[in-house]
Short mmCIF file of C-alpha atoms in Angstrom, two decimals:
data_model
loop_
_atom_site.label_atom_id
_atom_site.label_comp_id
_atom_site.label_asym_id
_atom_site.label_seq_id
_atom_site.Cartn_x
_atom_site.Cartn_y
_atom_site.Cartn_z
CA ASP Z 1 -110.44 -206.05 -83.37
CA VAL Z 2 -112.66 -203.52 -81.19
CA LYS Z 3 -116.17 -204.50 -80.99
CA VAL Z 4 -118.50 -202.43 -79.31
CA THR Z 5 -121.99 -204.07 -78.65
CA GLN Z 6 -125.35 -202.63 -78.13
CA SER Z 7 -127.78 -204.91 -76.38
CA SER Z 8 -130.75 -204.19 -79.31
CA ARG Z 9 -131.14 -203.41 -83.10
CA TYR Z 10 -134.70 -202.65 -82.95
CA LEU Z 11 -136.49 -201.29 -80.20
CA VAL Z 12 -140.39 -200.00 -80.01
CA LYS Z 13 -141.49 -198.82 -76.71
CA ARG Z 14 -144.59 -196.33 -75.49
CA THR Z 15 -144.78 -192.90 -74.51
CA GLY Z 16 -144.00 -192.43 -71.01
CA GLU Z 17 -142.16 -195.82 -71.12
CA LYS Z 18 -138.71 -196.09 -69.06
CA VAL Z 19 -136.22 -196.84 -71.77
CA PHE Z 20 -132.68 -198.68 -71.35
CA LEU Z 21 -130.21 -199.37 -73.76
CA GLU Z 22 -127.01 -201.15 -73.19
CA CYS Z 23 -123.81 -200.64 -74.68
CA VAL Z 24 -120.57 -202.85 -73.68
CA GLN Z 25 -117.13 -202.87 -75.33
CA ASP Z 26 -114.62 -205.47 -75.01
CA MET Z 27 -111.37 -202.81 -75.10
CA ASP Z 28 -110.60 -201.66 -71.65
CA HIS Z 29 -111.06 -198.42 -73.67
CA GLU Z 30 -111.58 -195.32 -70.64
CA ASN Z 31 -113.90 -193.52 -72.92
CA MET Z 32 -117.68 -194.08 -73.85
CA PHE Z 33 -120.15 -192.19 -75.62
CA TRP Z 34 -123.97 -191.91 -76.83
CA TYR Z 35 -124.82 -190.48 -79.48
CA ARG Z 36 -128.00 -190.06 -81.99
CA GLN Z 37 -128.30 -189.59 -85.59
CA ASP Z 38 -131.60 -188.00 -86.86
CA PRO Z 39 -131.53 -187.29 -91.08
CA GLY Z 40 -130.13 -183.52 -91.67
CA LEU Z 41 -128.93 -182.86 -88.21
CA GLY Z 42 -125.90 -185.70 -87.78
CA LEU Z 43 -124.66 -187.03 -85.33
CA ARG Z 44 -125.23 -185.36 -82.13
CA LEU Z 45 -123.24 -185.92 -78.44
CA ILE Z 46 -126.07 -187.08 -75.61
CA TYR Z 47 -123.62 -187.87 -73.03
CA PHE Z 48 -120.28 -189.53 -72.14
CA SER Z 49 -117.93 -190.60 -69.99
CA TYR Z 50 -114.18 -190.75 -69.00
CA ASP Z 51 -113.79 -193.52 -66.18
CA VAL Z 52 -116.30 -195.40 -63.89
CA LYS Z 53 -119.01 -193.54 -62.67
CA MET Z 54 -117.50 -190.52 -64.33
CA LYS Z 55 -120.40 -188.82 -66.40
CA GLU Z 56 -120.42 -185.79 -68.62
CA LYS Z 57 -123.50 -184.34 -70.64
CA GLY Z 58 -122.72 -183.88 -74.40
CA ASP Z 59 -124.93 -181.70 -76.58
CA ILE Z 60 -128.23 -182.76 -75.90
CA PRO Z 61 -128.34 -184.48 -72.55
CA GLU Z 62 -132.58 -183.41 -71.99
CA GLY Z 63 -134.47 -186.58 -71.00
CA TYR Z 64 -131.71 -188.54 -70.79
CA SER Z 65 -129.65 -189.72 -68.41
CA VAL Z 66 -126.11 -192.43 -68.43
CA SER Z 67 -124.66 -194.88 -65.81
CA ARG Z 68 -121.33 -196.63 -66.11
CA GLU Z 69 -120.72 -199.01 -63.36
CA LYS Z 70 -118.13 -200.48 -64.60
CA LYS Z 71 -115.87 -199.76 -67.41
CA GLU Z 72 -117.21 -201.65 -70.24
CA ARG Z 73 -120.87 -200.77 -69.90
CA PHE Z 74 -122.39 -197.61 -70.96
CA SER Z 75 -126.11 -197.54 -70.86
CA LEU Z 76 -128.31 -195.42 -71.56
CA ILE Z 77 -132.10 -194.20 -70.05
CA LEU Z 78 -135.10 -192.62 -71.25
CA GLU Z 79 -136.42 -191.72 -68.25
CA SER Z 80 -139.69 -191.14 -69.95
CA ALA Z 81 -139.43 -192.01 -73.16
CA SER Z 82 -141.26 -189.23 -76.26
CA THR Z 83 -142.05 -189.01 -79.61
CA ASN Z 84 -139.59 -187.13 -79.92
CA GLN Z 85 -136.65 -189.57 -79.12
CA THR Z 86 -137.59 -191.45 -81.60
CA SER Z 87 -133.70 -191.85 -83.63
CA MET Z 88 -130.86 -193.94 -84.21
CA TYR Z 89 -128.94 -194.27 -80.90
CA LEU Z 90 -125.06 -194.87 -81.61
CA CYS Z 91 -122.94 -196.16 -79.16
CA ALA Z 92 -118.90 -195.56 -79.41
CA SER Z 93 -115.95 -196.14 -76.84
CA SER Z 94 -112.22 -194.46 -77.37
CA PHE Z 95 -109.09 -194.61 -75.66
CA ILE Z 96 -106.67 -192.22 -74.28
CA THR Z 97 -102.68 -191.96 -75.61
CA GLY Z 98 -100.47 -190.63 -74.68
CA GLY Z 99 -100.01 -186.83 -74.68
CA GLY Z 100 -103.37 -186.65 -73.92
CA TYR Z 101 -104.74 -187.16 -77.40
CA ASN Z 102 -107.77 -190.00 -77.85
CA SER Z 103 -107.55 -193.03 -79.79
CA PRO Z 104 -110.54 -192.84 -82.76
CA LEU Z 105 -114.20 -193.67 -82.51
CA HIS Z 106 -115.11 -197.10 -82.51
CA PHE Z 107 -118.96 -197.41 -83.41
CA GLY Z 108 -121.33 -200.35 -82.35
CA ASN Z 109 -123.91 -201.19 -85.00
CA GLY Z 110 -126.95 -198.57 -82.88
CA THR Z 111 -130.37 -199.34 -81.78
CA ARG Z 112 -132.83 -197.74 -83.52
CA LEU Z 113 -135.55 -197.04 -81.35
CA THR Z 114 -139.31 -195.92 -82.15
CA VAL Z 115 -141.60 -194.67 -79.43
CA THR Z 116 -145.38 -194.65 -79.93
CA GLY M 1 -119.20 -173.42 -79.51
CA GLN M 2 -118.75 -176.25 -82.18
CA ASN M 3 -119.86 -174.77 -85.72
CA ILE M 4 -119.28 -177.42 -88.87
CA ASP M 5 -119.86 -176.56 -92.46
CA GLN M 6 -119.06 -179.29 -95.07
CA PRO M 7 -121.46 -179.97 -98.29
CA THR M 8 -124.38 -181.58 -98.45
CA GLU M 9 -124.29 -183.68 -101.51
CA MET M 10 -121.86 -184.39 -103.55
CA THR M 11 -121.73 -186.96 -106.93
CA ALA M 12 -118.78 -188.54 -108.74
CA THR M 13 -117.60 -190.52 -111.33
CA GLU M 14 -116.22 -194.05 -111.35
CA GLY M 15 -112.53 -194.20 -111.00
CA ALA M 16 -112.16 -190.03 -110.23
CA ILE M 17 -111.22 -187.89 -107.82
CA VAL M 18 -113.64 -186.40 -105.38
CA GLN M 19 -112.36 -183.50 -102.40
CA ILE M 20 -114.99 -182.95 -99.67
CA ASN M 21 -114.09 -179.93 -97.20
CA CYS M 22 -114.87 -178.97 -94.13
CA THR M 23 -114.72 -175.56 -92.81
CA TYR M 24 -114.82 -175.51 -88.60
CA GLN M 25 -115.45 -173.58 -85.78
CA THR M 26 -114.50 -175.01 -82.42
CA SER M 27 -113.51 -173.89 -79.15
CA GLY M 28 -109.81 -176.19 -78.30
CA PHE M 29 -109.71 -177.99 -81.30
CA ASN M 30 -106.81 -180.37 -80.90
CA GLY M 31 -106.86 -182.34 -84.03
CA LEU M 32 -109.93 -183.71 -86.89
CA PHE M 33 -111.25 -187.04 -87.94
CA TRP M 34 -112.55 -188.06 -91.25
CA TYR M 35 -115.41 -191.10 -90.65
CA GLN M 36 -117.11 -193.28 -93.42
CA GLN M 37 -120.61 -193.94 -92.95
CA HIS M 38 -122.86 -196.27 -95.21
CA ALA M 39 -126.42 -196.62 -95.24
CA GLY M 40 -127.65 -198.29 -91.86
CA GLU M 41 -124.40 -199.03 -90.85
CA ALA M 42 -122.13 -197.60 -87.94
CA PRO M 43 -119.25 -195.02 -89.13
CA THR M 44 -116.09 -196.38 -89.21
CA PHE M 45 -112.53 -194.03 -88.68
CA LEU M 46 -111.34 -193.10 -92.12
CA SER M 47 -108.46 -190.49 -90.92
CA TYR M 48 -107.15 -188.52 -88.00
CA ASN M 49 -105.44 -185.03 -88.92
CA VAL M 50 -102.80 -183.26 -85.89
CA LEU M 51 -100.80 -181.09 -87.41
CA ASP M 52 -100.77 -179.46 -90.52
CA GLY M 53 -100.48 -180.96 -93.96
CA LEU M 54 -102.09 -184.27 -95.92
CA GLU M 55 -101.63 -187.39 -93.91
CA GLU M 56 -101.80 -190.41 -97.05
CA LYS M 57 -103.73 -193.61 -96.72
CA GLY M 58 -104.60 -195.70 -99.66
CA ARG M 59 -106.96 -194.10 -101.87
CA PHE M 60 -107.61 -191.70 -99.27
CA SER M 61 -105.98 -188.85 -98.44
CA SER M 62 -106.84 -185.90 -95.66
CA PHE M 63 -105.50 -181.92 -95.27
CA LEU M 64 -105.79 -180.24 -92.60
CA SER M 65 -104.67 -176.39 -91.82
CA ARG M 66 -105.06 -175.48 -88.50
CA SER M 67 -104.82 -171.28 -88.92
CA LYS M 68 -107.86 -171.73 -91.15
CA GLY M 69 -109.85 -173.95 -89.68
CA TYR M 70 -110.03 -176.32 -92.98
CA SER M 71 -110.20 -179.96 -93.57
CA TYR M 72 -110.40 -181.66 -96.88
CA LEU M 73 -111.10 -185.68 -97.53
CA LEU M 74 -109.64 -186.89 -100.95
CA LEU M 75 -110.49 -189.79 -102.51
CA LYS M 76 -108.88 -191.33 -105.52
CA GLU M 77 -109.65 -194.08 -108.18
CA LEU M 78 -113.24 -194.18 -106.86
CA GLN M 79 -115.10 -197.70 -106.86
CA MET M 80 -118.98 -198.28 -106.57
CA LYS M 81 -118.09 -198.94 -103.34
CA ASP M 82 -116.88 -194.96 -102.14
CA SER M 83 -120.72 -193.75 -102.26
CA ALA M 84 -121.76 -193.12 -98.42
CA SER M 85 -121.54 -190.53 -96.35
CA TYR M 86 -118.78 -188.82 -95.14
CA LEU M 87 -118.29 -187.33 -91.73
CA CYS M 88 -115.97 -184.54 -90.57
CA ALA M 89 -115.19 -184.14 -86.60
CA PRO M 90 -113.02 -181.93 -85.46
CA PHE M 91 -111.37 -183.31 -82.01
CA THR M 92 -112.21 -181.00 -78.46
CA GLY M 93 -109.76 -182.08 -76.42
CA GLY M 94 -110.47 -180.92 -73.19
CA GLY M 95 -113.96 -182.59 -73.52
CA ASN M 96 -112.54 -185.61 -74.73
CA LYS M 97 -115.42 -185.80 -77.29
CA LEU M 98 -116.05 -185.20 -81.21
CA THR M 99 -118.59 -183.08 -82.91
CA PHE M 100 -119.55 -184.55 -85.93
CA GLY M 101 -120.66 -182.46 -88.89
CA THR M 102 -124.21 -183.61 -90.71
CA GLY M 103 -122.14 -185.23 -93.48
CA THR M 104 -121.61 -185.58 -96.81
CA GLN M 105 -123.30 -188.12 -98.45
CA LEU M 106 -121.60 -189.07 -102.02
CA LYS M 107 -122.70 -191.18 -105.06
CA VAL M 108 -120.63 -192.33 -107.09
CA GLU M 109 -121.72 -193.30 -110.59
CA LEU M 110 -120.52 -195.62 -113.68
#
């Protein structure tokens, strides 16, 4: 079974702090994603990466950056945390099958971040 | 851009059949996923449709009409454990990314 592990289940940070959310997958997947999930807004894509050192902006990248130095690890960085970044953050991974189609996304258990 | 529409809530009775609809307008459409998410948990994969038609997987089936921008998830023989949010997610192959609808909260009652 694919395992996607997020380093923290719950995190509380202060406004202005730099926050790192870590995600590791153990199935050699090419693609990795960071989403945030908020009530009434659903899952929104922040950033994704389809290879080491590659990154692409999702739908809501403002206030975030990412790092992918190794294939198995994808980090989400909040440069200066703000209260509107309080949310559930979900990491996911997938591989590219033949014909350019992606496999289903496999999600981690999520990190609930509270910024005070 | 992407526009995904699915009902916010549905209620059904244990043992019954329920159909959750999803309409979408996306660019570069390349298939559609359905996910299940229980409260406080991560989404889990249910089904994937690329071609028009019905895909059946046990109690769950999913249908796709690419020309109409329409999909549905059919759940048969409902069980209490099926109470969850069901997420429709069109896949845009060009960007290797999924865009999720806001989900349909299904409540299964006795």
